[in-house]
Each structure stands twice: as C-alpha cells, then as structure tokens.
PDB file of C-alpha atoms in Angstrom:
ATOM      1  CA  MET K   1      -4.057   0.207  -2.319  1.00 49.00           C
ATOM      2  CA  MET K   2      -0.617  -0.632  -0.897  1.00 48.00           C
ATOM      3  CA  ILE K   3      -2.003  -0.158   2.579  1.00 48.00           C
ATOM      4  CA  PHE K   4      -4.505  -2.934   1.869  1.00 46.00           C
ATOM      5  CA  GLY K   5      -1.727  -5.358   0.906  1.00 50.00           C
ATOM      6  CA  TYR K   6       0.343  -4.293   3.860  1.00 48.00           C
ATOM      7  CA  VAL K   7      -2.533  -4.847   6.287  1.00 46.00           C
ATOM      8  CA  GLN K   8      -3.284  -8.115   4.592  1.00 54.00           C
ATOM      9  CA  GLY K   9       0.232  -9.357   5.387  1.00 53.00           C
ATOM     10  CA  SER K  10      -0.387  -8.642   9.042  1.00 49.00           C
ATOM     11  CA  LEU K  11      -3.652 -10.558   8.864  1.00 44.00           C
ATOM     12  CA  VAL K  12      -1.894 -13.609   7.430  1.00 46.00           C
ATOM     13  CA  LEU K  13       0.504 -13.593  10.337  1.00 46.00           C
ATOM     14  CA  GLY K  14      -2.437 -13.424  12.719  1.00 47.00           C
ATOM     15  CA  LEU K  15      -4.199 -16.276  10.936  1.00 43.00           C
ATOM     16  CA  LEU K  16      -1.043 -18.356  11.075  1.00 43.00           C
ATOM     17  CA  ILE K  17      -0.795 -17.856  14.819  1.00 41.00           C
ATOM     18  CA  ILE K  18      -4.478 -18.668  15.347  1.00 38.00           C
ATOM     19  CA  PHE K  19      -4.440 -21.777  13.146  1.00 40.00           C
ATOM     20  CA  THR K  20      -1.208 -23.016  14.670  1.00 39.00           C
ATOM     21  CA  ALA K  21      -2.273 -22.386  18.249  1.00 38.00           C
ATOM     22  CA  THR K  22      -5.818 -23.726  18.061  1.00 36.00           C
ATOM     23  CA  GLY K  23      -5.728 -26.279  15.260  1.00 37.00           C
ATOM     24  CA  TRP K  24      -9.052 -25.048  13.870  1.00 33.00           C
ATOM     25  CA  ALA K  25      -8.475 -25.988  10.277  1.00 38.00           C
ATOM     26  CA  GLN K  26      -8.517 -29.506   8.895  1.00 38.00           C
ATOM     27  CA  THR K  27      -5.653 -31.120   7.042  1.00 43.00           C
ATOM     28  CA  ALA K  28      -5.865 -30.527   3.317  1.00 46.00           C
ATOM     29  CA  PRO K  29      -5.872 -33.345   0.746  1.00 52.00           C
ATOM     30  CA  ASP K  30      -2.901 -33.851  -1.581  1.00 62.00           C
ATOM     31  CA  GLY K  31      -4.752 -32.187  -4.482  1.00 66.00           C
ATOM     32  CA  ALA K  32      -5.080 -29.008  -2.446  1.00 67.00           C
ATOM     33  CA  LEU K  33      -1.387 -29.154  -1.600  1.00 77.00           C
ATOM     34  CA  SER K  34      -0.515 -29.407  -5.293  1.00 85.00           C
ATOM     35  CA  SER K  35      -2.866 -26.559  -6.186  1.00 90.00           C
ATOM     36  CA  CYS K  36      -1.449 -24.383  -3.401  1.00 92.00           C
ATOM     37  CA  ALA K  37       2.110 -25.183  -4.421  1.00 93.00           C
ATOM     38  CA  THR K  38       1.291 -24.073  -7.960  1.00 94.00           C
ATOM     39  CA  LEU K  39      -0.117 -20.792  -6.666  1.00 94.00           C
ATOM     40  CA  TYR K  40       2.984 -20.253  -4.554  1.00 95.00           C
ATOM     41  CA  ARG K  41       5.302 -20.983  -7.486  1.00 96.00           C
ATOM     42  CA  ARG K  42       3.453 -18.320  -9.484  1.00 96.00           C
ATOM     43  CA  ALA K  43       3.443 -15.714  -6.685  1.00 97.00           C
ATOM     44  CA  ALA K  44       7.017 -15.951  -5.383  1.00 96.00           C
ATOM     45  CA  PRO K  45       8.778 -15.037  -8.665  1.00 97.00           C
ATOM     46  CA  LEU K  46       6.443 -12.069  -9.133  1.00 97.00           C
ATOM     47  CA  LEU K  47       7.537 -10.779  -5.753  1.00 96.00           C
ATOM     48  CA  GLU K  48      11.197 -11.117  -6.683  1.00 97.00           C
ATOM     49  CA  MET K  49      10.596  -9.365 -10.007  1.00 98.00           C
ATOM     50  CA  ALA K  50       8.761  -6.567  -8.180  1.00 98.00           C
ATOM     51  CA  GLN K  51      11.766  -6.048  -5.931  1.00 97.00           C
ATOM     52  CA  GLN K  52      14.076  -5.959  -8.961  1.00 98.00           C
ATOM     53  CA  LYS K  53      11.854  -3.435 -10.749  1.00 98.00           C
ATOM     54  CA  LEU K  54      11.694  -1.251  -7.644  1.00 97.00           C
ATOM     55  CA  ASP K  55      15.478  -1.407  -7.282  1.00 97.00           C
ATOM     56  CA  ALA K  56      15.770  -0.401 -10.947  1.00 97.00           C
ATOM     57  CA  ARG K  57      13.462   2.595 -10.299  1.00 95.00           C
ATOM     58  CA  GLN K  58      10.716   1.176 -12.511  1.00 97.00           C
ATOM     59  CA  LEU K  59       7.917   2.058 -10.103  1.00 97.00           C
ATOM     60  CA  ALA K  60       4.924   1.424 -12.365  1.00 97.00           C
ATOM     61  CA  GLU K  61       6.111  -2.079 -13.217  1.00 98.00           C
ATOM     62  CA  ALA K  62       6.956  -2.805  -9.578  1.00 98.00           C
ATOM     63  CA  LYS K  63       3.502  -1.677  -8.424  1.00 97.00           C
ATOM     64  CA  SER K  64       1.857  -3.845 -11.066  1.00 97.00           C
ATOM     65  CA  LEU K  65       3.857  -6.890 -10.007  1.00 98.00           C
ATOM     66  CA  VAL K  66       3.130  -6.241  -6.319  1.00 98.00           C
ATOM     67  CA  THR K  67      -0.589  -6.068  -7.127  1.00 97.00           C
ATOM     68  CA  GLU K  68      -0.437  -9.342  -9.052  1.00 98.00           C
ATOM     69  CA  ALA K  69       1.630 -11.078  -6.347  1.00 97.00           C
ATOM     70  CA  ASN K  70      -0.763  -9.762  -3.706  1.00 97.00           C
ATOM     71  CA  SER K  71      -3.705 -11.272  -5.586  1.00 97.00           C
ATOM     72  CA  LEU K  72      -2.006 -14.667  -5.718  1.00 96.00           C
ATOM     73  CA  PHE K  73      -0.956 -14.574  -2.065  1.00 96.00           C
ATOM     74  CA  SER K  74      -4.513 -13.524  -1.133  1.00 96.00           C
ATOM     75  CA  LEU K  75      -5.808 -16.537  -3.019  1.00 95.00           C
ATOM     76  CA  LEU K  76      -3.260 -18.679  -1.170  1.00 94.00           C
ATOM     77  CA  GLN K  77      -4.578 -17.351   2.126  1.00 92.00           C
ATOM     78  CA  LYS K  78      -8.143 -18.080   1.152  1.00 93.00           C
ATOM     79  CA  GLU K  79      -7.645 -21.479  -0.436  1.00 91.00           C
ATOM     80  CA  CYS K  80      -4.724 -22.879   1.526  1.00 90.00           C
ATOM     81  CA  ALA K  81      -5.073 -21.660   5.107  1.00 86.00           C
ATOM     82  CA  SER K  82      -5.853 -25.210   6.234  1.00 87.00           C
ATOM     83  CA  LEU K  83      -2.329 -26.253   5.255  1.00 84.00           C
ATOM     84  CA  LEU K  84      -0.923 -23.947   7.919  1.00 86.00           C
ATOM     85  CA  THR K  85      -2.278 -25.993  10.824  1.00 84.00           C
ATOM     86  CA  ASP K  86       0.636 -28.411  10.878  1.00 80.00           C
ATOM     87  CA  ARG K  87       3.177 -25.774   9.886  1.00 85.00           C
ATOM     88  CA  ALA K  88       5.247 -24.189  12.619  1.00 91.00           C
ATOM     89  CA  LEU K  89       7.599 -21.353  11.788  1.00 93.00           C
ATOM     90  CA  THR K  90      11.233 -21.751  12.702  1.00 95.00           C
ATOM     91  CA  PHE K  91      12.911 -19.246  14.994  1.00 97.00           C
ATOM     92  CA  LYS K  92      14.778 -17.814  11.994  1.00 97.00           C
ATOM     93  CA  GLU K  93      11.534 -17.417  10.028  1.00 96.00           C
ATOM     94  CA  GLU K  94       9.866 -15.679  12.970  1.00 97.00           C
ATOM     95  CA  GLN K  95      12.828 -13.318  13.248  1.00 98.00           C
ATOM     96  CA  GLN K  96      12.721 -12.511   9.527  1.00 98.00           C
ATOM     97  CA  ILE K  97       8.978 -11.873   9.697  1.00 98.00           C
ATOM     98  CA  ALA K  98       9.537  -9.460  12.589  1.00 98.00           C
ATOM     99  CA  ILE K  99      12.306  -7.680  10.655  1.00 98.00           C
ATOM    100  CA  ASN K 100      10.147  -7.422   7.532  1.00 98.00           C
ATOM    101  CA  GLN K 101       7.235  -6.133   9.618  1.00 98.00           C
ATOM    102  CA  LYS K 102       9.438  -3.438  11.170  1.00 98.00           C
ATOM    103  CA  LEU K 103      10.904  -2.401   7.812  1.00 98.00           C
ATOM    104  CA  GLY K 104       7.449  -2.353   6.245  1.00 98.00           C
ATOM    105  CA  ASP K 105       6.065  -0.228   9.077  1.00 98.00           C
ATOM    106  CA  GLU K 106       8.959   2.218   8.687  1.00 98.00           C
ATOM    107  CA  ALA K 107       8.496   2.463   4.921  1.00 98.00           C
ATOM    108  CA  GLN K 108       4.754   3.014   5.358  1.00 98.00           C
ATOM    109  CA  SER K 109       5.309   5.727   7.992  1.00 98.00           C
ATOM    110  CA  GLN K 110       7.908   7.515   5.876  1.00 98.00           C
ATOM    111  CA  GLY K 111       5.610   7.341   2.867  1.00 98.00           C
ATOM    112  CA  ASP K 112       2.746   8.807   4.876  1.00 98.00           C
ATOM    113  CA  LEU K 113       4.910  11.723   6.029  1.00 98.00           C
ATOM    114  CA  ILE K 114       6.221  12.428   2.546  1.00 98.00           C
ATOM    115  CA  MET K 115       2.704  12.266   1.129  1.00 98.00           C
ATOM    116  CA  VAL K 116       1.565  14.971   3.564  1.00 98.00           C
ATOM    117  CA  SER K 117       4.550  17.135   2.587  1.00 97.00           C
ATOM    118  CA  ALA K 118       3.853  16.659  -1.122  1.00 97.00           C
ATOM    119  CA  ALA K 119       0.199  17.612  -0.711  1.00 97.00           C
ATOM    120  CA  ALA K 120       1.200  20.774   1.165  1.00 97.00           C
ATOM    121  CA  LYS K 121       3.682  21.727  -1.552  1.00 96.00           C
ATOM    122  CA  GLU K 122       1.130  21.092  -4.262  1.00 96.00           C
ATOM    123  CA  LYS K 123      -1.406  23.279  -2.465  1.00 96.00           C
ATOM    124  CA  GLN K 124       1.182  26.019  -1.970  1.00 95.00           C
ATOM    125  CA  ALA K 125       2.125  25.875  -5.665  1.00 93.00           C
ATOM    126  CA  ARG K 126      -1.528  26.321  -6.684  1.00 93.00           C
ATOM    127  CA  GLU K 127      -1.850  29.272  -4.335  1.00 93.00           C
ATOM    128  CA  MET K 128       1.310  30.823  -5.800  1.00 91.00           C
ATOM    129  CA  GLU K 129      -0.061  30.409  -9.317  1.00 90.00           C
ATOM    130  CA  SER K 130      -3.346  32.044  -8.366  1.00 90.00           C
ATOM    131  CA  LYS K 131      -1.430  34.995  -6.900  1.00 88.00           C
ATOM    132  CA  GLY K 132       0.569  35.436 -10.080  1.00 87.00           C
ATOM    133  CA  GLN K 133       3.884  34.056  -8.812  1.00 84.00           C
ATOM    134  CA  GLN K 134       4.519  32.152 -12.029  1.00 81.00           C
ATOM    135  CA  GLU K 135       8.270  31.681 -11.508  1.00 85.00           C
ATOM    136  CA  ALA K 136       8.184  29.859  -8.165  1.00 85.00           C
ATOM    137  CA  ALA K 137       5.064  27.729  -8.679  1.00 89.00           C
ATOM    138  CA  PRO K 138       6.486  25.282 -11.257  1.00 91.00           C
ATOM    139  CA  ALA K 139       9.523  24.517  -9.089  1.00 91.00           C
ATOM    140  CA  LEU K 140       7.314  23.782  -6.112  1.00 93.00           C
ATOM    141  CA  SER K 141       5.003  21.638  -8.257  1.00 93.00           C
ATOM    142  CA  PHE K 142       8.038  19.695  -9.454  1.00 95.00           C
ATOM    143  CA  GLN K 143       9.129  19.098  -5.838  1.00 96.00           C
ATOM    144  CA  ALA K 144       5.622  17.896  -4.945  1.00 96.00           C
ATOM    145  CA  LYS K 145       5.638  15.501  -7.896  1.00 96.00           C
ATOM    146  CA  LYS K 146       9.015  14.081  -6.818  1.00 97.00           C
ATOM    147  CA  GLU K 147       7.742  13.617  -3.264  1.00 97.00           C
ATOM    148  CA  TYR K 148       4.591  11.848  -4.514  1.00 97.00           C
ATOM    149  CA  GLU K 149       6.823   9.456  -6.458  1.00 97.00           C
ATOM    150  CA  GLN K 150       9.032   8.922  -3.421  1.00 97.00           C
ATOM    151  CA  ALA K 151       5.968   8.179  -1.280  1.00 98.00           C
ATOM    152  CA  GLN K 152       4.662   5.691  -3.858  1.00 98.00           C
ATOM    153  CA  ASN K 153       8.074   4.053  -3.889  1.00 97.00           C
ATOM    154  CA  LEU K 154       7.937   3.676  -0.101  1.00 98.00           C
ATOM    155  CA  PHE K 155       4.359   2.335  -0.187  1.00 98.00           C
ATOM    156  CA  THR K 156       5.409  -0.221  -2.789  1.00 98.00           C
ATOM    157  CA  LYS K 157       8.379  -1.180  -0.628  1.00 98.00           C
ATOM    158  CA  ALA K 158       6.047  -1.631   2.368  1.00 98.00           C
ATOM    159  CA  GLY K 159       3.834  -3.869   0.239  1.00 98.00           C
ATOM    160  CA  ILE K 160       6.835  -5.947  -0.788  1.00 98.00           C
ATOM    161  CA  TYR K 161       7.838  -6.431   2.855  1.00 98.00           C
ATOM    162  CA  ALA K 162       4.305  -7.594   3.701  1.00 97.00           C
ATOM    163  CA  LEU K 163       4.335 -10.007   0.775  1.00 98.00           C
ATOM    164  CA  LYS K 164       7.769 -11.287   1.795  1.00 98.00           C
ATOM    165  CA  ASN K 165       6.193 -12.309   5.085  1.00 97.00           C
ATOM    166  CA  GLN K 166       3.516 -14.209   3.207  1.00 96.00           C
ATOM    167  CA  GLN K 167       6.247 -15.801   1.132  1.00 96.00           C
ATOM    168  CA  ILE K 168       7.972 -16.968   4.322  1.00 96.00           C
ATOM    169  CA  ILE K 169       4.736 -18.355   5.724  1.00 95.00           C
ATOM    170  CA  PHE K 170       3.938 -20.320   2.565  1.00 94.00           C
ATOM    171  CA  GLN K 171       7.485 -21.210   1.440  1.00 93.00           C
ATOM    172  CA  PHE K 172       7.020 -24.805   2.583  1.00 91.00           C
ATOM    173  CA  LEU K 173       4.897 -25.214  -0.553  1.00 90.00           C
ATOM    174  CA  ALA K 174       7.987 -24.836  -2.724  1.00 87.00           C
ATOM    175  CA  ARG K 175       9.498 -28.030  -1.355  1.00 78.00           C
TER     176      ARG K 175
END
C-alpha cells in the first residue's frame, strides 16, 4: 500500500512537468481554487501529524494518517491538476523534491531488503519449530517481527517523502 502512495508521488511530479511544459490544462475558476485550497489545508496537517507519529514510534497511527493524507492529495491531483498549468516550481522547490525523492527511494529500498530478511527469518523459525528446536525458534520469530516493523516504518517514511513532494507542488494553495 505504501508503494502505491510512493509511486503516486512520482506520478504527480510527472504530471506537473507535463502540464507545465505543454499547457494542456485550462485555467481553473476561483471556486475550484477555493475548493482545492480547502483540500490542501486538510491534507498538509495530516502529513505533519504523520511525521510526528512516526518520530514518536507510533507506527499504526502514522500509517493511518499517511493513508488519509494520500487520499486527500490524490483527490487534489484529480480535481486540481488544471491549477498547475500556471505554476512553476522554484529552484529551491525542485531541489527539495529531488532530495525527498532520493530519501524516499532509499527508505523504500531499505524496507524491501529488511522485508526479505524478515521473511527468511520467519521461515527459518517455522522450520526450527517443526524440527523440535523449541528454544531457538521464538528468538528468531521475535527478530523477524522486529524486522517487519522496521520495514513498515521505512515504507511509511517513503510514503511521507512522496507526500511531502505533493505538498511542495500544491503549497501555493495555502497562500
């Protein structure tokens, strides 16, 4: 699920480039701007709260907030893409998007590696249990569980980085 949000952030960046370069979309009326600004003002705080929850090691709450923020940013993409035609990113914004993309890619890659390790440990623990090695199996299962949590933490972090890029793209709505 985090991969979907992460990929979605990349798609927004692509859409921004296409809309900016080609001018395909039409200018939105003021009502659409107000509606989009409202969506943005709902999504941005959720993203900040998700980061705070993740920093506080409250993974379930962070994942929930990332999912909710992703839904709102997805709606922004769908409903407000036409507003991006006249919006050019500043050099600083482009740099921050590149940094967030790199950090998100790294978090995703690390999470993928840890997930593979956790699955291997879980499999090994089951094999140990079936062979009667009752002392070692629980410790290995515990390690696998910790690695699964660490991977989920990294996937959530990758999702936050992707959503931060969407926040940068749509931050003009806060003004």
